[in-house]
Coordinates of C-alpha atoms in Angstrom, one line a residue:
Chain A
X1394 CA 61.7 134.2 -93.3
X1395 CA 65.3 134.0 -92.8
X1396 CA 67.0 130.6 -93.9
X1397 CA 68.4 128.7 -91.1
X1398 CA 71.8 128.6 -92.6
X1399 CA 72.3 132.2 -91.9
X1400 CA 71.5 131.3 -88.3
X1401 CA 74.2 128.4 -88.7
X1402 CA 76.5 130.7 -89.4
X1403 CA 76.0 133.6 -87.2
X1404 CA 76.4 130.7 -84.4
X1405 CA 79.9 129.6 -86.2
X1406 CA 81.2 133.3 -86.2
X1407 CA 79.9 133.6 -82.7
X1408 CA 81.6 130.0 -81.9
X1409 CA 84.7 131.2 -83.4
X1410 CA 85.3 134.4 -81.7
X1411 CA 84.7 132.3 -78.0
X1412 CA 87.4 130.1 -79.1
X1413 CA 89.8 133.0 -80.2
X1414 CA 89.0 134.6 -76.9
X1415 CA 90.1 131.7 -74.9
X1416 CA 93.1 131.8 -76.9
X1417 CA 94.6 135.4 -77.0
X1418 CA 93.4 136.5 -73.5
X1419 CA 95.8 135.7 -70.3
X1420 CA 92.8 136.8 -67.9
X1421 CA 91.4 133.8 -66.4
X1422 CA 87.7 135.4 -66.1
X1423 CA 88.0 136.8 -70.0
X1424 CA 88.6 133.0 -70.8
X1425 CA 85.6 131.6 -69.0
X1426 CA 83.2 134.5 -70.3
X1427 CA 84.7 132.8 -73.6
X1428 CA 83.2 129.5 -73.0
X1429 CA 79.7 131.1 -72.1
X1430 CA 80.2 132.6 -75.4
X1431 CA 81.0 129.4 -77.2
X1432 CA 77.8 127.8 -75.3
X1433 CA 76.0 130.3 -76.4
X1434 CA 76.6 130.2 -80.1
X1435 CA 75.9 126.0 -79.4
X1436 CA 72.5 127.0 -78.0
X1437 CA 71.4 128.7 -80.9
X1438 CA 72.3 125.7 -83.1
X1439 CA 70.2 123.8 -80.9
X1440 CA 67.1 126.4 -81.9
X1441 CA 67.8 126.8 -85.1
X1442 CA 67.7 122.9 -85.7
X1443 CA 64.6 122.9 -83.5
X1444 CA 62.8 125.2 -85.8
X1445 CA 64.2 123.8 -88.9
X1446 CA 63.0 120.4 -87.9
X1447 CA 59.8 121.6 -86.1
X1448 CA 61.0 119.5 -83.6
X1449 CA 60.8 120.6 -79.6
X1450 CA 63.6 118.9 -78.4
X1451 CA 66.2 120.9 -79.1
X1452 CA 64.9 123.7 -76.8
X1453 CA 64.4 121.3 -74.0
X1454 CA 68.3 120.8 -74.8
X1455 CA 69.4 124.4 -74.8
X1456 CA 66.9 124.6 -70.9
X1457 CA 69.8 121.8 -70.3
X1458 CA 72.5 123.3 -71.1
X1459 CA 71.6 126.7 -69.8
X1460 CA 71.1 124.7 -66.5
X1461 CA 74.3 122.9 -67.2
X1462 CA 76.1 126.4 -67.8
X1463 CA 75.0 127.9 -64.7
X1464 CA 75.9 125.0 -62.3
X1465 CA 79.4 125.5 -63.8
X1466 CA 80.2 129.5 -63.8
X1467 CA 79.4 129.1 -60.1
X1468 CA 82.2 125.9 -59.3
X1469 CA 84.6 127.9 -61.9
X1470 CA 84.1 131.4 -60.0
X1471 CA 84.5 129.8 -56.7
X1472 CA 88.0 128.1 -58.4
X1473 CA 89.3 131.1 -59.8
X1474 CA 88.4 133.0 -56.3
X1475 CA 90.1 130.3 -54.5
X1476 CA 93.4 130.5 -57.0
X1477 CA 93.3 134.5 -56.5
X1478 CA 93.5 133.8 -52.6
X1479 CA 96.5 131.6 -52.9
X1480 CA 98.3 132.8 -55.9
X1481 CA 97.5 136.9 -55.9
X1482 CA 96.7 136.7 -59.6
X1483 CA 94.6 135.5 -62.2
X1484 CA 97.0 135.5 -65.0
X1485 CA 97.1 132.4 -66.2
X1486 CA 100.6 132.7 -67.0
X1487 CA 101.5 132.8 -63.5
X1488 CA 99.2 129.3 -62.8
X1489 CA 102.6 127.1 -63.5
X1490 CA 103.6 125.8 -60.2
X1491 CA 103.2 122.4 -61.9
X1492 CA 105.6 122.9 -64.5
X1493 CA 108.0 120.2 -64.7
Chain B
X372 CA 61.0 139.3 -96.7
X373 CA 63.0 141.9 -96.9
X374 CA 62.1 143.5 -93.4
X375 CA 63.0 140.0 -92.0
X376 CA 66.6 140.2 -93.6
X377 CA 67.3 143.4 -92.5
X378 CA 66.2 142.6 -88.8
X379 CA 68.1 139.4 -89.0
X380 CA 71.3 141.6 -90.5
X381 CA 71.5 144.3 -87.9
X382 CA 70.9 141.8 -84.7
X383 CA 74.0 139.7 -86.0
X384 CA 75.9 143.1 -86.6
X385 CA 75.4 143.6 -82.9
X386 CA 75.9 140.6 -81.8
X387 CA 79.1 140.0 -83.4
X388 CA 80.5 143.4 -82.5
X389 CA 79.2 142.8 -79.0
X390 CA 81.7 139.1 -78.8
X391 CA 84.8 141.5 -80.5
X392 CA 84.2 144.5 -77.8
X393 CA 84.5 141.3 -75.4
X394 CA 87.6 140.1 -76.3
X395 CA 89.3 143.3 -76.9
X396 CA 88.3 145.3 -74.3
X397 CA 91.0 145.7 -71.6
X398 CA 88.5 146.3 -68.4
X399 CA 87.1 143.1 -68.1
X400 CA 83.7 145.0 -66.5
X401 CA 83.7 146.4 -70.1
X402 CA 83.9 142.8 -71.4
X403 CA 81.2 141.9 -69.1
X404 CA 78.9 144.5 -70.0
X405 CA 79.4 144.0 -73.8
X406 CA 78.7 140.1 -73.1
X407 CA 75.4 141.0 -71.7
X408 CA 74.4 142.8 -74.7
X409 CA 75.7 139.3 -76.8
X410 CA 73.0 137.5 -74.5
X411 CA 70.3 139.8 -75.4
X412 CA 70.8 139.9 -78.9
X413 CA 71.0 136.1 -78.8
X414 CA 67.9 135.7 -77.1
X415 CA 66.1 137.9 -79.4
X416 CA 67.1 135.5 -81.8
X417 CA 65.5 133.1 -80.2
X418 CA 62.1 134.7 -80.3
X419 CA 62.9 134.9 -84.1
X420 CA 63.5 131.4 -84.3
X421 CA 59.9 131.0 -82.0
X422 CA 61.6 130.0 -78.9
X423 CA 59.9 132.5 -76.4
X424 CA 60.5 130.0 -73.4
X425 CA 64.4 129.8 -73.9
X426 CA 64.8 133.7 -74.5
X427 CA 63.0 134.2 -71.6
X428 CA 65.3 131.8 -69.8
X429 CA 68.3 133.2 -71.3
X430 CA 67.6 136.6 -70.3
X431 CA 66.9 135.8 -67.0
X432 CA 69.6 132.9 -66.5
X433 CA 72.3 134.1 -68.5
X434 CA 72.4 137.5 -68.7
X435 CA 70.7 138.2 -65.1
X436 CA 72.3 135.6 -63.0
X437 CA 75.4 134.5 -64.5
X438 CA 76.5 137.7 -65.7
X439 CA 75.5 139.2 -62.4
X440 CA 77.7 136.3 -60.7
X441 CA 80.7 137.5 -62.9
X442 CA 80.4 141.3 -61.7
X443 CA 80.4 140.4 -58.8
X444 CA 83.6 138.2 -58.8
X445 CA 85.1 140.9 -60.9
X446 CA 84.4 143.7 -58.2
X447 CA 85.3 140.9 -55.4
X448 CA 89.1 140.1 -56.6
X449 CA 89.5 143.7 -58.1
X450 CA 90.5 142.2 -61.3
X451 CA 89.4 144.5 -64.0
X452 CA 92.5 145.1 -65.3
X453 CA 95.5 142.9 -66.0
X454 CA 99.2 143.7 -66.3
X455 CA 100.5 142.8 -69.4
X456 CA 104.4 142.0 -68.3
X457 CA 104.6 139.0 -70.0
X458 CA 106.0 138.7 -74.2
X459 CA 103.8 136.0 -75.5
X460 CA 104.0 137.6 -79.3
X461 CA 103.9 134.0 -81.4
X462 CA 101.0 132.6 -79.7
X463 CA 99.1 135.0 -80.8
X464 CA 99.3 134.8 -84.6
X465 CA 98.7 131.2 -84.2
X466 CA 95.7 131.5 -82.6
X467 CA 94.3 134.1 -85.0
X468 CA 95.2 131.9 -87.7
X469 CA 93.6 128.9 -86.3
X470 CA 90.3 130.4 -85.6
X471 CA 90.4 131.7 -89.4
X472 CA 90.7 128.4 -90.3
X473 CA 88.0 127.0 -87.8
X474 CA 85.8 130.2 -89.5
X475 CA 85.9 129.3 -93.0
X476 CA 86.1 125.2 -92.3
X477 CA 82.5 125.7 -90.8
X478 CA 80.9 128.3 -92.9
X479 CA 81.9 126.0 -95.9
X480 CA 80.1 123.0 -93.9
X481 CA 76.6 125.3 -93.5
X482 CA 77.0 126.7 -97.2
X483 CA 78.8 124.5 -99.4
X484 CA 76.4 121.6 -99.0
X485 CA 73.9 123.2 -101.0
X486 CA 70.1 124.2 -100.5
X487 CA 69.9 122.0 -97.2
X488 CA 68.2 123.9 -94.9
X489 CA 67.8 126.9 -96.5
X490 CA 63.6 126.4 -96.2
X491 CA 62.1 126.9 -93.4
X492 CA 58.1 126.0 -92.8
X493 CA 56.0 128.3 -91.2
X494 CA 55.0 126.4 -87.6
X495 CA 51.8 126.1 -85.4
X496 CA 51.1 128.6 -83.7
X497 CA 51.1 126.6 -80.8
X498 CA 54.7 125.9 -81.3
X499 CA 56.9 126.2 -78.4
X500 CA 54.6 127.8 -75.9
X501 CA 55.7 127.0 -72.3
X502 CA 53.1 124.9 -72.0
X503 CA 54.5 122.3 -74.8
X504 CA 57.5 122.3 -73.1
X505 CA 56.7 121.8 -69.7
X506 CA 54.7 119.3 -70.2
X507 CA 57.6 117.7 -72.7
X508 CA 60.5 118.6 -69.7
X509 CA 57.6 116.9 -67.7
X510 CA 57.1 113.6 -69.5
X511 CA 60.2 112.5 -71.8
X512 CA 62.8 114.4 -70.1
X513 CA 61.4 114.1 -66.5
X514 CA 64.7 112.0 -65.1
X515 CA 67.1 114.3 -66.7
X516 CA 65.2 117.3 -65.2
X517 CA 65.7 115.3 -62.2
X518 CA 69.4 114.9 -62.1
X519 CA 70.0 117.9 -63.2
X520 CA 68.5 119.5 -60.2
X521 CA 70.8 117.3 -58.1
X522 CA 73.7 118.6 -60.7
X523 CA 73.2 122.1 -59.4
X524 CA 72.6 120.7 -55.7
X525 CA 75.9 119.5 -56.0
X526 CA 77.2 122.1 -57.3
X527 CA 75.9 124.8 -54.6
X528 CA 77.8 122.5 -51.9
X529 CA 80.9 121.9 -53.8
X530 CA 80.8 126.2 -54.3
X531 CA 80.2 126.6 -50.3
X532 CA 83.6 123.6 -49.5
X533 CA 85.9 125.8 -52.3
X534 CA 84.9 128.9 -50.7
X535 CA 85.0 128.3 -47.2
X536 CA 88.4 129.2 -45.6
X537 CA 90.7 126.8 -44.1
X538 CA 90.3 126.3 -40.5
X539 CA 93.4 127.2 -38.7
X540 CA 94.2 124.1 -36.6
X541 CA 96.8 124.9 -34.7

Protein backbone atom coordinates (compact mmCIF):
# COMPACT_ATOMS: atom_id res chain seq x y z
CA UNK A 1 0.00 0.00 0.00
CA UNK A 2 1.31 3.31 -0.84
CA UNK A 3 1.67 5.72 2.23
CA UNK A 4 -0.61 8.69 2.05
CA UNK A 5 2.15 11.10 2.26
CA UNK A 6 3.26 10.26 -1.21
CA UNK A 7 -0.28 11.11 -2.14
CA UNK A 8 0.22 14.54 -0.11
CA UNK A 9 2.80 15.30 -2.11
CA UNK A 10 1.92 14.41 -5.57
CA UNK A 11 -1.23 16.82 -4.68
CA UNK A 12 1.51 19.66 -3.54
CA UNK A 13 3.51 19.26 -6.85
CA UNK A 14 0.23 19.17 -8.65
CA UNK A 15 -0.96 22.39 -6.45
CA UNK A 16 2.26 24.02 -7.30
CA UNK A 17 2.42 23.75 -10.95
CA UNK A 18 -1.60 25.38 -11.03
CA UNK A 19 -0.24 28.19 -9.13
CA UNK A 20 2.90 28.70 -11.45
CA UNK A 21 0.53 28.38 -14.33
CA UNK A 22 -1.58 31.22 -13.24
CA UNK A 23 1.45 33.09 -12.87
CA UNK A 24 3.62 32.79 -16.01
CA UNK A 25 0.75 32.46 -18.60
CA UNK A 26 -0.93 35.88 -20.06
CA UNK A 27 -3.83 33.67 -21.61
CA UNK A 28 -6.84 34.15 -19.71
CA UNK A 29 -8.29 30.50 -20.46
CA UNK A 30 -4.56 28.92 -19.65
CA UNK A 31 -5.05 30.71 -16.19
CA UNK A 32 -8.46 29.36 -15.39
CA UNK A 33 -7.50 25.64 -16.62
CA UNK A 34 -4.88 26.60 -13.78
CA UNK A 35 -7.28 26.85 -11.03
CA UNK A 36 -9.10 23.53 -12.14
CA UNK A 37 -5.75 22.24 -11.76
CA UNK A 38 -5.11 23.66 -8.37
CA UNK A 39 -8.74 22.21 -7.37
CA UNK A 40 -7.86 19.26 -8.52
CA UNK A 41 -4.65 18.57 -6.58
CA UNK A 42 -7.16 19.98 -3.30
CA UNK A 43 -9.58 17.16 -4.25
CA UNK A 44 -7.18 14.53 -3.97
CA UNK A 45 -6.16 15.83 -0.48
CA UNK A 46 -9.66 15.50 0.37
CA UNK A 47 -9.39 11.48 -0.62
CA UNK A 48 -6.36 10.84 0.55
CA UNK A 49 -7.46 12.22 4.15
CA UNK A 50 -10.68 10.29 3.58
CA UNK A 51 -8.76 7.07 3.26
CA UNK A 52 -6.24 7.85 5.80
CA UNK A 53 -8.92 8.56 8.31
CA UNK A 54 -11.47 5.86 6.94
CA UNK A 55 -13.63 8.59 7.12
CA UNK A 56 -16.39 9.25 4.19
CA UNK A 57 -16.71 12.78 4.41
CA UNK A 58 -14.11 13.90 2.62
CA UNK A 59 -15.46 12.34 -0.67
CA UNK A 60 -18.78 13.85 -0.04
CA UNK A 61 -16.52 17.20 0.03
CA UNK A 62 -14.55 16.58 -3.15
CA UNK A 63 -18.77 15.66 -4.93
CA UNK A 64 -18.93 19.45 -3.44
CA UNK A 65 -16.40 20.89 -4.85
CA UNK A 66 -16.62 19.14 -8.12
CA UNK A 67 -20.17 20.63 -8.15
CA UNK A 68 -18.74 23.89 -6.94
CA UNK A 69 -16.06 23.79 -9.82
CA UNK A 70 -18.40 23.22 -12.52
CA UNK A 71 -21.04 25.92 -11.54
CA UNK A 72 -17.92 28.26 -11.87
CA UNK A 73 -16.00 27.29 -15.30
CA UNK A 74 -19.44 27.94 -16.76
CA UNK A 75 -19.94 31.89 -15.11
CA UNK A 76 -15.95 32.31 -15.88
CA UNK A 77 -16.34 31.10 -19.65
CA UNK A 78 -19.38 33.17 -20.16
CA UNK A 79 -16.97 36.23 -18.51
CA UNK A 80 -14.09 35.69 -20.51
CA UNK A 81 -16.51 35.31 -23.71
CA UNK A 82 -18.19 38.47 -22.84
CA UNK A 83 -14.52 40.36 -22.29
CA UNK A 84 -13.42 38.79 -25.89
CA UNK A 85 -16.64 40.49 -27.39
CA UNK A 86 -15.81 43.87 -26.04
CA UNK A 87 -12.14 43.96 -25.76
CA UNK A 88 -11.00 41.56 -28.98
CA UNK A 89 -8.52 39.74 -26.72
CA UNK A 90 -7.96 37.60 -23.91
CA UNK A 91 -4.59 38.75 -22.95
CA UNK A 92 -4.84 39.68 -19.79
CA UNK A 93 -2.36 42.27 -20.25
CA UNK A 94 -4.63 44.17 -22.38
CA UNK A 95 -7.65 43.84 -19.43
CA UNK A 96 -6.26 47.44 -17.89
CA UNK A 97 -8.92 49.89 -18.71
CA UNK A 98 -9.03 50.44 -14.93
CA UNK A 99 -5.62 51.34 -14.48
CA UNK A 100 -5.36 54.48 -12.65
CA UNK B 1 4.24 -3.80 -2.32
CA UNK B 2 6.43 -3.29 -4.74
CA UNK B 3 3.80 -3.53 -7.73
CA UNK B 4 1.83 -0.85 -5.72
CA UNK B 5 4.92 1.55 -5.77
CA UNK B 6 5.57 1.29 -9.12
CA UNK B 7 1.90 1.79 -10.22
CA UNK B 8 1.77 4.72 -7.82
CA UNK B 9 5.33 6.01 -9.46
CA UNK B 10 4.43 5.96 -13.18
CA UNK B 11 0.62 7.54 -12.66
CA UNK B 12 2.31 10.57 -10.83
CA UNK B 13 5.02 10.66 -13.71
CA UNK B 14 2.06 11.14 -15.98
CA UNK B 15 0.28 13.19 -14.14
CA UNK B 16 2.86 15.69 -13.44
CA UNK B 17 4.17 15.71 -17.00
CA UNK B 18 0.57 16.05 -18.13
CA UNK B 19 0.24 19.73 -15.65
CA UNK B 20 3.95 20.82 -17.38
CA UNK B 21 2.68 19.98 -21.10
CA UNK B 22 -0.25 22.34 -19.76
CA UNK B 23 1.46 25.15 -18.90
CA UNK B 24 4.00 25.10 -21.61
CA UNK B 25 2.26 24.31 -24.41
CA UNK B 26 1.66 27.30 -26.73
CA UNK B 27 -1.90 25.96 -28.42
CA UNK B 28 -4.08 26.17 -25.66
CA UNK B 29 -6.22 23.02 -27.35
CA UNK B 30 -2.84 21.25 -26.65
CA UNK B 31 -3.10 22.53 -23.05
CA UNK B 32 -6.60 21.39 -22.95
CA UNK B 33 -6.01 18.00 -24.19
CA UNK B 34 -2.95 17.44 -21.83
CA UNK B 35 -5.38 18.60 -18.83
CA UNK B 36 -7.70 15.91 -19.75
CA UNK B 37 -5.15 13.39 -19.44
CA UNK B 38 -4.19 15.14 -15.70
CA UNK B 39 -7.98 14.32 -14.87
CA UNK B 40 -7.72 10.84 -15.76
CA UNK B 41 -4.68 10.05 -14.08
CA UNK B 42 -6.13 11.90 -11.01
CA UNK B 43 -9.13 9.92 -11.04
CA UNK B 44 -7.37 6.72 -11.19
CA UNK B 45 -5.96 7.76 -8.22
CA UNK B 46 -8.89 7.98 -6.79
CA UNK B 47 -9.79 4.32 -7.35
CA UNK B 48 -6.39 3.73 -5.72
CA UNK B 49 -7.28 5.54 -2.81
CA UNK B 50 -11.00 3.44 -2.94
CA UNK B 51 -13.00 6.30 -4.16
CA UNK B 52 -14.77 4.64 -7.18
CA UNK B 53 -17.87 7.17 -6.83
CA UNK B 54 -15.63 10.38 -7.07
CA UNK B 55 -13.47 8.96 -10.15
CA UNK B 56 -16.45 8.15 -11.72
CA UNK B 57 -17.59 11.69 -11.11
CA UNK B 58 -14.42 13.17 -12.06
CA UNK B 59 -14.30 11.52 -15.33
CA UNK B 60 -17.57 12.31 -16.20
CA UNK B 61 -17.73 16.02 -14.58
CA UNK B 62 -14.32 17.13 -15.11
CA UNK B 63 -12.82 15.76 -17.83
CA UNK B 64 -16.24 15.18 -19.92
CA UNK B 65 -18.06 18.28 -19.23
CA UNK B 66 -15.81 20.95 -18.08
CA UNK B 67 -13.12 20.18 -20.33
CA UNK B 68 -15.64 19.75 -23.15
CA UNK B 69 -17.04 23.39 -22.06
CA UNK B 70 -13.36 24.69 -22.53
CA UNK B 71 -12.95 23.30 -26.21
CA UNK B 72 -15.68 24.60 -26.98
CA UNK B 73 -14.95 28.21 -25.82
CA UNK B 74 -11.50 27.73 -27.17
CA UNK B 75 -12.88 26.82 -30.81
CA UNK B 76 -15.70 29.67 -30.16
CA UNK B 77 -13.27 32.83 -29.58
CA UNK B 78 -10.47 31.27 -31.89
CA UNK B 79 -8.11 31.68 -29.13
CA UNK B 80 -5.57 28.93 -29.42
CA UNK B 81 -2.82 30.87 -29.82
CA UNK B 82 -1.71 34.12 -28.26
CA UNK B 83 0.70 36.84 -29.51
CA UNK B 84 3.35 37.33 -27.33
CA UNK B 85 4.11 41.31 -28.01
CA UNK B 86 4.35 42.12 -24.68
CA UNK B 87 8.23 42.05 -22.54
CA UNK B 88 7.17 40.91 -19.13
CA UNK B 89 10.85 39.23 -18.49
CA UNK B 90 11.09 39.90 -14.36
CA UNK B 91 7.78 38.56 -13.63
CA UNK B 92 8.61 35.56 -14.59
CA UNK B 93 11.69 34.57 -12.48
CA UNK B 94 9.65 35.66 -9.55
CA UNK B 95 7.07 33.53 -10.09
CA UNK B 96 9.29 30.50 -10.73
CA UNK B 97 10.96 31.26 -7.58
CA UNK B 98 7.97 31.62 -5.64
CA UNK B 99 6.37 28.47 -6.52
CA UNK B 100 9.91 26.66 -5.64
CA UNK B 101 9.47 27.98 -2.52
CA UNK B 102 5.67 27.12 -2.12
CA UNK B 103 7.21 23.41 -3.44
CA UNK B 104 9.57 22.69 -0.90
CA UNK B 105 7.55 24.76 2.16
CA UNK B 106 4.85 21.95 1.58
CA UNK B 107 6.69 18.93 0.90
CA UNK B 108 8.64 19.68 4.13
CA UNK B 109 5.09 20.11 5.97
CA UNK B 110 3.91 16.28 4.52
CA UNK B 111 7.62 14.86 5.26
CA UNK B 112 9.38 16.57 7.84
CA UNK B 113 6.78 15.82 10.51
CA UNK B 114 7.72 12.34 10.75
CA UNK B 115 5.80 8.88 10.43
CA UNK B 116 2.36 10.74 10.55
CA UNK B 117 0.41 9.26 8.10
CA UNK B 118 2.61 7.14 6.55
CA UNK B 119 0.21 3.88 7.60
CA UNK B 120 -2.56 3.28 6.06
CA UNK B 121 -5.28 0.42 7.22
CA UNK B 122 -6.75 -1.76 4.92
CA UNK B 123 -10.80 -0.67 4.76
CA UNK B 124 -14.13 -2.51 4.48
CA UNK B 125 -14.81 -3.59 1.69
CA UNK B 126 -17.94 -1.84 1.77
CA UNK B 127 -16.06 1.31 1.96
CA UNK B 128 -17.12 4.08 -0.31
CA UNK B 129 -19.56 2.26 -2.50
CA UNK B 130 -22.18 4.69 -4.01
CA UNK B 131 -24.53 3.47 -1.85
CA UNK B 132 -22.56 4.80 1.53
CA UNK B 133 -22.44 7.86 0.00
CA UNK B 134 -25.70 8.52 -1.25
CA UNK B 135 -27.26 7.59 1.50
CA UNK B 136 -24.48 10.02 3.64
CA UNK B 137 -25.15 13.04 0.69
CA UNK B 138 -28.73 11.90 1.62
CA UNK B 139 -28.91 12.25 5.38
CA UNK B 140 -26.01 14.59 6.93
CA UNK B 141 -25.33 16.56 3.90
CA UNK B 142 -28.94 16.74 2.57
CA UNK B 143 -29.22 20.83 2.93
CA UNK B 144 -25.94 21.42 1.42
CA UNK B 145 -26.87 19.04 -1.53
CA UNK B 146 -29.78 21.28 -1.56
CA UNK B 147 -28.19 24.65 -2.02
CA UNK B 148 -25.84 23.58 -4.01
CA UNK B 149 -28.35 22.57 -6.60
CA UNK B 150 -29.76 26.13 -6.35
CA UNK B 151 -25.80 27.20 -6.70
CA UNK B 152 -25.74 25.77 -10.16
CA UNK B 153 -29.43 27.02 -10.80
CA UNK B 154 -28.03 30.24 -10.32
CA UNK B 155 -25.42 29.88 -12.07
CA UNK B 156 -27.17 28.53 -15.39
CA UNK B 157 -29.19 31.99 -15.37
CA UNK B 158 -26.44 34.21 -14.41
CA UNK B 159 -24.40 32.29 -17.67
CA UNK B 160 -27.72 32.85 -19.98
CA UNK B 161 -27.83 37.25 -18.63
CA UNK B 162 -23.66 37.36 -19.46
CA UNK B 163 -24.18 35.82 -22.61
CA UNK B 164 -27.13 37.22 -24.02
CA UNK B 165 -26.39 40.32 -26.29
CA UNK B 166 -27.38 43.75 -25.54
CA UNK B 167 -30.60 44.81 -26.91
CA UNK B 168 -30.14 47.58 -29.24
CA UNK B 169 -32.65 50.32 -27.90
CA UNK B 170 -32.53 52.78 -30.04
Amino acid sequence: MVPVSYYLALAAILFALGALGVLIRRNAIIIFMSIELMLNAANLLFVAFARSFESLDGQIYVFFVIAVAAAEVAVGLALIVTIFRTKHSIDIDELSSMKG
Amino acid sequence: MTADLILFFGLAAVAIGAALGMLLSKNAVYSALFLILNFATVAVFFLLLGAPFIAMAQVAVYAGAIMVLFLFVIMLLGAEQLLTSHKSGWQRPIAILLTLVLLVESIYLIFGRGRLLSQVAPVASDYASPEAIGELLFSRYLLPFEVTSILLLVAMVGVIVLIKKPKANN
